Every structure is written in C-alpha cells, then in structure tokens.
Short mmCIF file of C-alpha atoms in Angstrom, two decimals:
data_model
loop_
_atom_site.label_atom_id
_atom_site.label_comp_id
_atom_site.label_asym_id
_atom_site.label_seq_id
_atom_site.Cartn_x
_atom_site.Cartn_y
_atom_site.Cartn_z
CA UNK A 28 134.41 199.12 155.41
CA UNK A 29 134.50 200.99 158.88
CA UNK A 30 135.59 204.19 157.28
CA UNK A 31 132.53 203.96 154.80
CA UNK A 32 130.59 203.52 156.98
CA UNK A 33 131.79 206.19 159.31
CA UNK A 34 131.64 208.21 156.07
CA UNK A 35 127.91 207.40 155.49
CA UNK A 36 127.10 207.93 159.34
CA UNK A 37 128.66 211.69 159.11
CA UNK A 38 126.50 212.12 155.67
CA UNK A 39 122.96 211.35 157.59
CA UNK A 40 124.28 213.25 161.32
CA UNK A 41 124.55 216.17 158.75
CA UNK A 42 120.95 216.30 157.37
CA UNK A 43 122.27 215.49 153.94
CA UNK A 44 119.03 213.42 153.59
CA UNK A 45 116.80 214.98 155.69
CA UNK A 46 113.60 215.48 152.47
CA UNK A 47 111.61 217.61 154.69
CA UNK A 48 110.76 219.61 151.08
CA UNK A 49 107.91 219.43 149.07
CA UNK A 50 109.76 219.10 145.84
CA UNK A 51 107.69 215.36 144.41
CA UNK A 52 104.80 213.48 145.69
CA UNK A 53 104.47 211.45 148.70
CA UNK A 54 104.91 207.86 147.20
CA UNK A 55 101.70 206.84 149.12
CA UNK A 56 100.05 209.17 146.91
CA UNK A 57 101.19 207.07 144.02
CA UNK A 58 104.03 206.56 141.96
CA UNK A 59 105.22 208.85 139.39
CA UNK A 60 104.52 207.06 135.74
CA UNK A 61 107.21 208.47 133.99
CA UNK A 62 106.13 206.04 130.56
CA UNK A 63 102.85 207.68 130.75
CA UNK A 64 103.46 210.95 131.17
CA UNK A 65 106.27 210.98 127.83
CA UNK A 66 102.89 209.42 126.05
CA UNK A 67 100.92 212.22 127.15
CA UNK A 68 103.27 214.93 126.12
CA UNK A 69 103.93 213.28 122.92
CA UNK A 70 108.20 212.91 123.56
CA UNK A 71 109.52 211.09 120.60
CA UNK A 72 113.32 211.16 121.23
CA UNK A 73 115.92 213.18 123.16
CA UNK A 74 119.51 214.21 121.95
CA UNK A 75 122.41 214.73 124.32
CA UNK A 76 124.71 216.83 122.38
CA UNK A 77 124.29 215.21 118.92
CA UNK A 78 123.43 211.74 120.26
CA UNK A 79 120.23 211.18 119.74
CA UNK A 80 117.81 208.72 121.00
CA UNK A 81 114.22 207.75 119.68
CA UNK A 82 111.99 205.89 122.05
CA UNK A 83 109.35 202.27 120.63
CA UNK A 84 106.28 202.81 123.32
CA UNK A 85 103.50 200.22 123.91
CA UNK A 86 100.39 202.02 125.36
CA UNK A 87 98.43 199.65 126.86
CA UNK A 88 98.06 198.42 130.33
CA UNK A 89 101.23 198.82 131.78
CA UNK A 90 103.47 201.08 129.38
CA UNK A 91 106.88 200.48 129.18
CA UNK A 92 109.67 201.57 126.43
CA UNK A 93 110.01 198.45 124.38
CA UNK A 94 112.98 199.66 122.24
CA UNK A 95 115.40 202.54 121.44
CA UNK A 96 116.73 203.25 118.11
CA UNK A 97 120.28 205.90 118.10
CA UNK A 98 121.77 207.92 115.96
CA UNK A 99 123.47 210.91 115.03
CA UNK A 100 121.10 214.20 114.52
CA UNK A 101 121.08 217.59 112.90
CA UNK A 102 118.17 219.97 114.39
CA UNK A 103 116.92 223.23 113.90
CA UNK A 104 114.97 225.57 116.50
CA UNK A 105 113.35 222.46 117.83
CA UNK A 106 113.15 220.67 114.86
CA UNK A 107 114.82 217.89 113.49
CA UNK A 108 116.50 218.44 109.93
CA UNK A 109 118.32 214.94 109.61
CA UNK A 110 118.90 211.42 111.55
CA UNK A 111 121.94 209.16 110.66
CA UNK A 112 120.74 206.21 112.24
CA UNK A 113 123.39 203.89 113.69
CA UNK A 114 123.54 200.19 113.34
CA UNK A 115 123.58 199.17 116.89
CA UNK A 116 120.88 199.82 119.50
CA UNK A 117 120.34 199.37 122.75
CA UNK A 118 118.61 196.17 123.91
CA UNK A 119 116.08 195.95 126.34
CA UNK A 120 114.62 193.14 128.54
CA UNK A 121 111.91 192.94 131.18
CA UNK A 122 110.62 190.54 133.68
CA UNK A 123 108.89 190.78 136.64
CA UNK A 124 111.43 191.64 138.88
CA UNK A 125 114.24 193.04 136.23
CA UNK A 126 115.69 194.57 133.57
CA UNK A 127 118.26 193.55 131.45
CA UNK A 128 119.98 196.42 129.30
CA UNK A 129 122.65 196.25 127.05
CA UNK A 130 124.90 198.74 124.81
CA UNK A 131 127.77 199.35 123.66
CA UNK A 132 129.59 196.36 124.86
CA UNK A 133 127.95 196.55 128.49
CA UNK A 134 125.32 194.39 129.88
CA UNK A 135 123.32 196.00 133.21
CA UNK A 136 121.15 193.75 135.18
CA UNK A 137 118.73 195.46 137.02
CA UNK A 138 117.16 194.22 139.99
CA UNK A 139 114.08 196.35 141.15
CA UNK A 140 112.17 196.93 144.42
CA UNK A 141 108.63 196.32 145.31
CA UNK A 142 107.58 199.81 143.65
CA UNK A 143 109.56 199.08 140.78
CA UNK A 144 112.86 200.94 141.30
CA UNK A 145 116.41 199.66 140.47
CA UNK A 146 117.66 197.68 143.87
CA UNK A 147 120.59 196.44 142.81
CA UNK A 148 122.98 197.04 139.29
CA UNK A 149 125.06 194.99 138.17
CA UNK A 150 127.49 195.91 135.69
CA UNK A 151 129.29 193.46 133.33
CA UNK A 152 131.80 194.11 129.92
CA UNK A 153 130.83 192.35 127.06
CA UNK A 154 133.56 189.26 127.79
CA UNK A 155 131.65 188.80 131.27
CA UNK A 156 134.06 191.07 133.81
CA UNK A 157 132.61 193.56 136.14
CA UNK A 158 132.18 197.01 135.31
CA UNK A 159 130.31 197.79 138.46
CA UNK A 160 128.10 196.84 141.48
CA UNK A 161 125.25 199.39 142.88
CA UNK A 162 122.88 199.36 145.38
CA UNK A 163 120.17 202.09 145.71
CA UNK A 164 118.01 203.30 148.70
CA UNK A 165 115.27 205.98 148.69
CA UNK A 166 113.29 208.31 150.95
CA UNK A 167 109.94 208.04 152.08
CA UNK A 168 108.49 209.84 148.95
CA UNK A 169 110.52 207.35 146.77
CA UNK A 170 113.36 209.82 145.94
CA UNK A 171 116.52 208.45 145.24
CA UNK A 172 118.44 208.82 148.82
CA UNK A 173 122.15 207.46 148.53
CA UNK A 174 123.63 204.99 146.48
CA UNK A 175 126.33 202.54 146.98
CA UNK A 176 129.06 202.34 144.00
CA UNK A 177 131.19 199.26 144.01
CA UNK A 178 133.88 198.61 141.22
CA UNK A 179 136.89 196.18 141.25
CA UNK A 180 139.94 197.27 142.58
CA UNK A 181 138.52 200.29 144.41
CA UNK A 182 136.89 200.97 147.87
CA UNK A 183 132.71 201.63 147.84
CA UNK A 184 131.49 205.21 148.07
CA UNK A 185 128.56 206.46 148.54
CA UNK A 186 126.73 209.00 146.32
CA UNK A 187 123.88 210.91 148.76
CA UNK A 188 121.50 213.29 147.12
CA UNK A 189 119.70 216.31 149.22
CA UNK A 190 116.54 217.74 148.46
CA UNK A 191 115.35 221.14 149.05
CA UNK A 192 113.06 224.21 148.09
CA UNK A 193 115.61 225.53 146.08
CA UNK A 194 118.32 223.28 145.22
CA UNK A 195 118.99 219.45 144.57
CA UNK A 196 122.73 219.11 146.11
CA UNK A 197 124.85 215.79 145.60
CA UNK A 198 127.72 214.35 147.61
CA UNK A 199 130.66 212.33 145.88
CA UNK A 200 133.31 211.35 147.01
CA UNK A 201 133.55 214.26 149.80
CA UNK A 202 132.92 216.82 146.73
CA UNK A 203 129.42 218.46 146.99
CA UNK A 204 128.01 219.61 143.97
CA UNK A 205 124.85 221.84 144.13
CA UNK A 206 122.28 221.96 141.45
CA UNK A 207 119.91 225.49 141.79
CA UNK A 208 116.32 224.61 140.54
CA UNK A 209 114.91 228.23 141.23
CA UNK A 210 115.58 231.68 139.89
CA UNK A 211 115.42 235.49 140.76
CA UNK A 212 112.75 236.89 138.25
CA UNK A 213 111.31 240.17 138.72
CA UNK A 214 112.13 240.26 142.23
CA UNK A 215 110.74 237.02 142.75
CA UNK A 216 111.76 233.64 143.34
CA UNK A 217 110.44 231.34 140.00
CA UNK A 218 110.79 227.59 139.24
CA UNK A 219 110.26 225.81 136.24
CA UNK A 220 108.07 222.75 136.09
CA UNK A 221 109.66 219.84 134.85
CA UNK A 222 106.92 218.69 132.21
CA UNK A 223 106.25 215.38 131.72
CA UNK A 224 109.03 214.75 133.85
CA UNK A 225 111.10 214.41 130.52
CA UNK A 226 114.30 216.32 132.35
CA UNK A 227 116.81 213.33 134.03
CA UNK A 228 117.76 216.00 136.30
CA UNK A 229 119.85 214.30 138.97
CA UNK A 230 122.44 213.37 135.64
CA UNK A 231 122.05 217.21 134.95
CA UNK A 232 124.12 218.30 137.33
CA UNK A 233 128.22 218.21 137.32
CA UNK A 234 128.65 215.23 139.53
CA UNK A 235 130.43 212.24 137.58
CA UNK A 236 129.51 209.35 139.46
CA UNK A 237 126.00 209.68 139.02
CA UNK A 238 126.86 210.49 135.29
CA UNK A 239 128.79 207.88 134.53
CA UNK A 240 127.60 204.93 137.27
CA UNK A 241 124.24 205.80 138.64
CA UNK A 242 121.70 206.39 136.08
CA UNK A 243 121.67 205.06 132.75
CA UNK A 244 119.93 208.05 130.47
CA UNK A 245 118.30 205.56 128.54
CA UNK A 246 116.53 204.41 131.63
CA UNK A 247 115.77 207.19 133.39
CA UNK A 248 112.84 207.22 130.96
CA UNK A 249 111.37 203.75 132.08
CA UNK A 250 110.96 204.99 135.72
CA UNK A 251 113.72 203.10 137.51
CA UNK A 252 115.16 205.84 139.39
CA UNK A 253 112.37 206.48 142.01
CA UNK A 254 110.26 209.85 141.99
CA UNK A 255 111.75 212.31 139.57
CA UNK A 256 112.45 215.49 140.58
CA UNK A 257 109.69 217.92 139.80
CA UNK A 258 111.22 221.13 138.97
CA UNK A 259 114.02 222.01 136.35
CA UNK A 260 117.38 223.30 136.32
CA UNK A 261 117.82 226.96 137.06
CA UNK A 262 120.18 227.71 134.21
CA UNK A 263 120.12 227.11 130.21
CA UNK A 264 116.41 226.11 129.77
CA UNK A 265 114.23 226.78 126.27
CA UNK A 266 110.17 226.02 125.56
CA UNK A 267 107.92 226.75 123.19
CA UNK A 268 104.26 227.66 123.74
CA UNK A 269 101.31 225.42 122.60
CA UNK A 270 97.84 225.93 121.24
CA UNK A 271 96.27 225.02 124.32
CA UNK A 272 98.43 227.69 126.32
CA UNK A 273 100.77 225.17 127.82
CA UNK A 274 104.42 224.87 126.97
CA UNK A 275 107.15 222.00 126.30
CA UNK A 276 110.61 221.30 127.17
CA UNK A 277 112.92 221.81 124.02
CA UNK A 278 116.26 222.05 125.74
CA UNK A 279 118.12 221.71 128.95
CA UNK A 280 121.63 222.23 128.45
CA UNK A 281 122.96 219.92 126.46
CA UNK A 282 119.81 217.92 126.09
CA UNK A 283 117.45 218.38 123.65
CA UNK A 284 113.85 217.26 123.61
CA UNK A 285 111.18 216.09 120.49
CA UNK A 286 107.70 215.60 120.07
CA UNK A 287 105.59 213.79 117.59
#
C-alpha cells in the first residue's frame, strides 16, 4: 500500500491532474445530461465493430436509458442494412443511489456520488466471485480524475487521466498513453466538437484498463462517468451534414453511430 501510494503522490507532484484547461464545463455551471442530449440528437444505437447496441429512452422528467437491446449489424454509409438481434441483453437497474448492471455473466453494482457519478464498482461473476473493485474521484469540473482498480490476487493501481488544450493523456500502470483531440488544418490548429457528447472518448484511446475495468460502454451513455470530454479524437472521424447546417457523428474509429 505504501508504494501505491508513493505511486499516486509522484502522479499529482507531476501535474498529471492539474485541469487548468477549458476542455468541459465547470460542474457549478451544471452537469452535463448526457440522456438528454442523445434525445436531442436523435442517437438510436451505436456499433463497436459489428456489435451493436440499441438504446429504450424514457423522456420525461428525469431521462434515463431504461433498456438495451444487442445484436450483430450490417451497415452501409451510415445506414443500417440488417440487425441479428441476440437473445440476451443487458439488464439495467436504478435506485436512488445505484445502478445495478448485468451482462454477459457479470453483475456491476454501482454506487454513485451526490452529482450522480459512479463512486464505487463492484464487480462480481455470475456464481458470486469478484471480478473487480473501483473507486473513482473527479476534478472540480466533475471530470473523471484517477481511479482506483482493485482485483483479487493483484496489487491496486491507479488509472490518472490529464486534461489539456490539445490532448487527453492517461496513466496505467507507469505506461502513458496520449490521446490528440486537435489537428493541423490549413495551417491551423482545428478540433472537432463532440456532438451530443455521443463519443465515450476516454475508452477511445489505447489504454486497457480503462477499456476493460473503468467504463462500461453501455454506461457511458447514462452519465456515470462525470463530465464528458467535449472535443473528439484527432484521428479516424466521419459526419454527415444536416438540413439545418449542423452535422452528426457517424464514426469514430471503430465506433459507429445511428440516428432515428
């Protein structure tokens, strides 16, 4: 525990988590409503590779997802030419102070702060034995800050995310992966808004623990993961143009977005 915490120490005497930026809101400003926003950009589903996911919305006070239906989909320039639906879909429970999620033979309990946010994660295979144990803290403006990754048999780490201008970068593990969210465009520096916040950007990048351990894609949606980031990934992006002159999100990567 004292060389974690030496470890985390080093992390903050670094400026790893410094948020001076101006990359999301001020949380005193007002949380991001992630629910709302998919609503008012009319997202449907998302596919990650051929994996696709469509979102159940209630719209009234209070939006939330209130179910996910999966399958396997064949698209087309944006559009979607077939769905294999699967059997099994995710389950989702809320309370006041949780969520429970389950799929594919793991159950997360998710405890969340006073602004909604996951707090704690917990974890647990299908026959009851841990998968994991997390604890989440974030910055001032509600952005995700560091995260604490317990799981049986190993030491904790710590999984710190830096904000700036330019970049998003992410610590695991002593590895630092960097994530560009500008590029060089006519001799000028662009970024990409990320509308309707419908990009899970911090899973964008190449780091595995937040992949695999951090954020759940499913819930990124929901809000849980404190104030998304606002701008997109630098590389692989695609829109189309609307009749009112504003564009959507079709792809990022490997992810691909879809309206109603």
């Amino acid at each position: 525990m004292k060389v974690i915490s030496r470890y985390l120490i080093a992390v903050f005497a670094l400026g790893f988590v410094t948020g001076c930026e101006e990359i999301t809101p001020l949380l005193t400003e007002g949380k991001v409503d992630i629910v709302n926003s998919l609503i008012k950009v009319g997202l449907k589903g998302y596919a990650i590779d051929s994996v696709y996911t469509e979102f159940d919305f209630y719209h009234g006070t209070n939006a939330r997802i209130t179910g996910f239906r999966k399958g396997i989909i064949r698209h087309e320039n944006g559009t979607i030419q077939s769905i294999q639906w699967s059997y099994a879909s995710p389950l989702v429970e809320y309370g006041g102070s949780y969520i429970n999620y389950s799929y594919e033979g793991l159950r997360s309990e998710i405890r969340l702060n006073a602004h909604g946010f996951a707090e704690n994660v917990t974890n647990r295979y299908s026959d009851g034995s841990l998968q994991s144990v997390l604890g989440y803290v974030y910055d001032a403006a509600g952005r995700l800050q560091y995260v604490r990754v317990e799981r049986p048999g190993l030491e904790p780490v710590y999984v710190v995310y830096e904000y700036k201008d330019d970049a998003i970068s992410i610590m695991e593990e002593g590895i630092v992966y960097r994530m560009p969210l500008s590029v060089q465009e006519d001799n000028a520096v662009k970024r990409r808004d990320n509308v309707g916040y419908i990009c899970d950007v911090l899973r964008f990048g190449p780091s595995p623990l937040t992949k695999a351990y951090v954020i759940i894609p499913d819930l990124y949606y929901q809000g849980i993961y404190g104030t998304p980031v606002k701008y997109l990934p630098a590389e692989m992006i695609e829109s189309r143009d609307l009749p009112n002159g504003s564009q959507s999100i079709t792809r990022v990567g490997n992810s691909h977005f879809f309206y109603h």
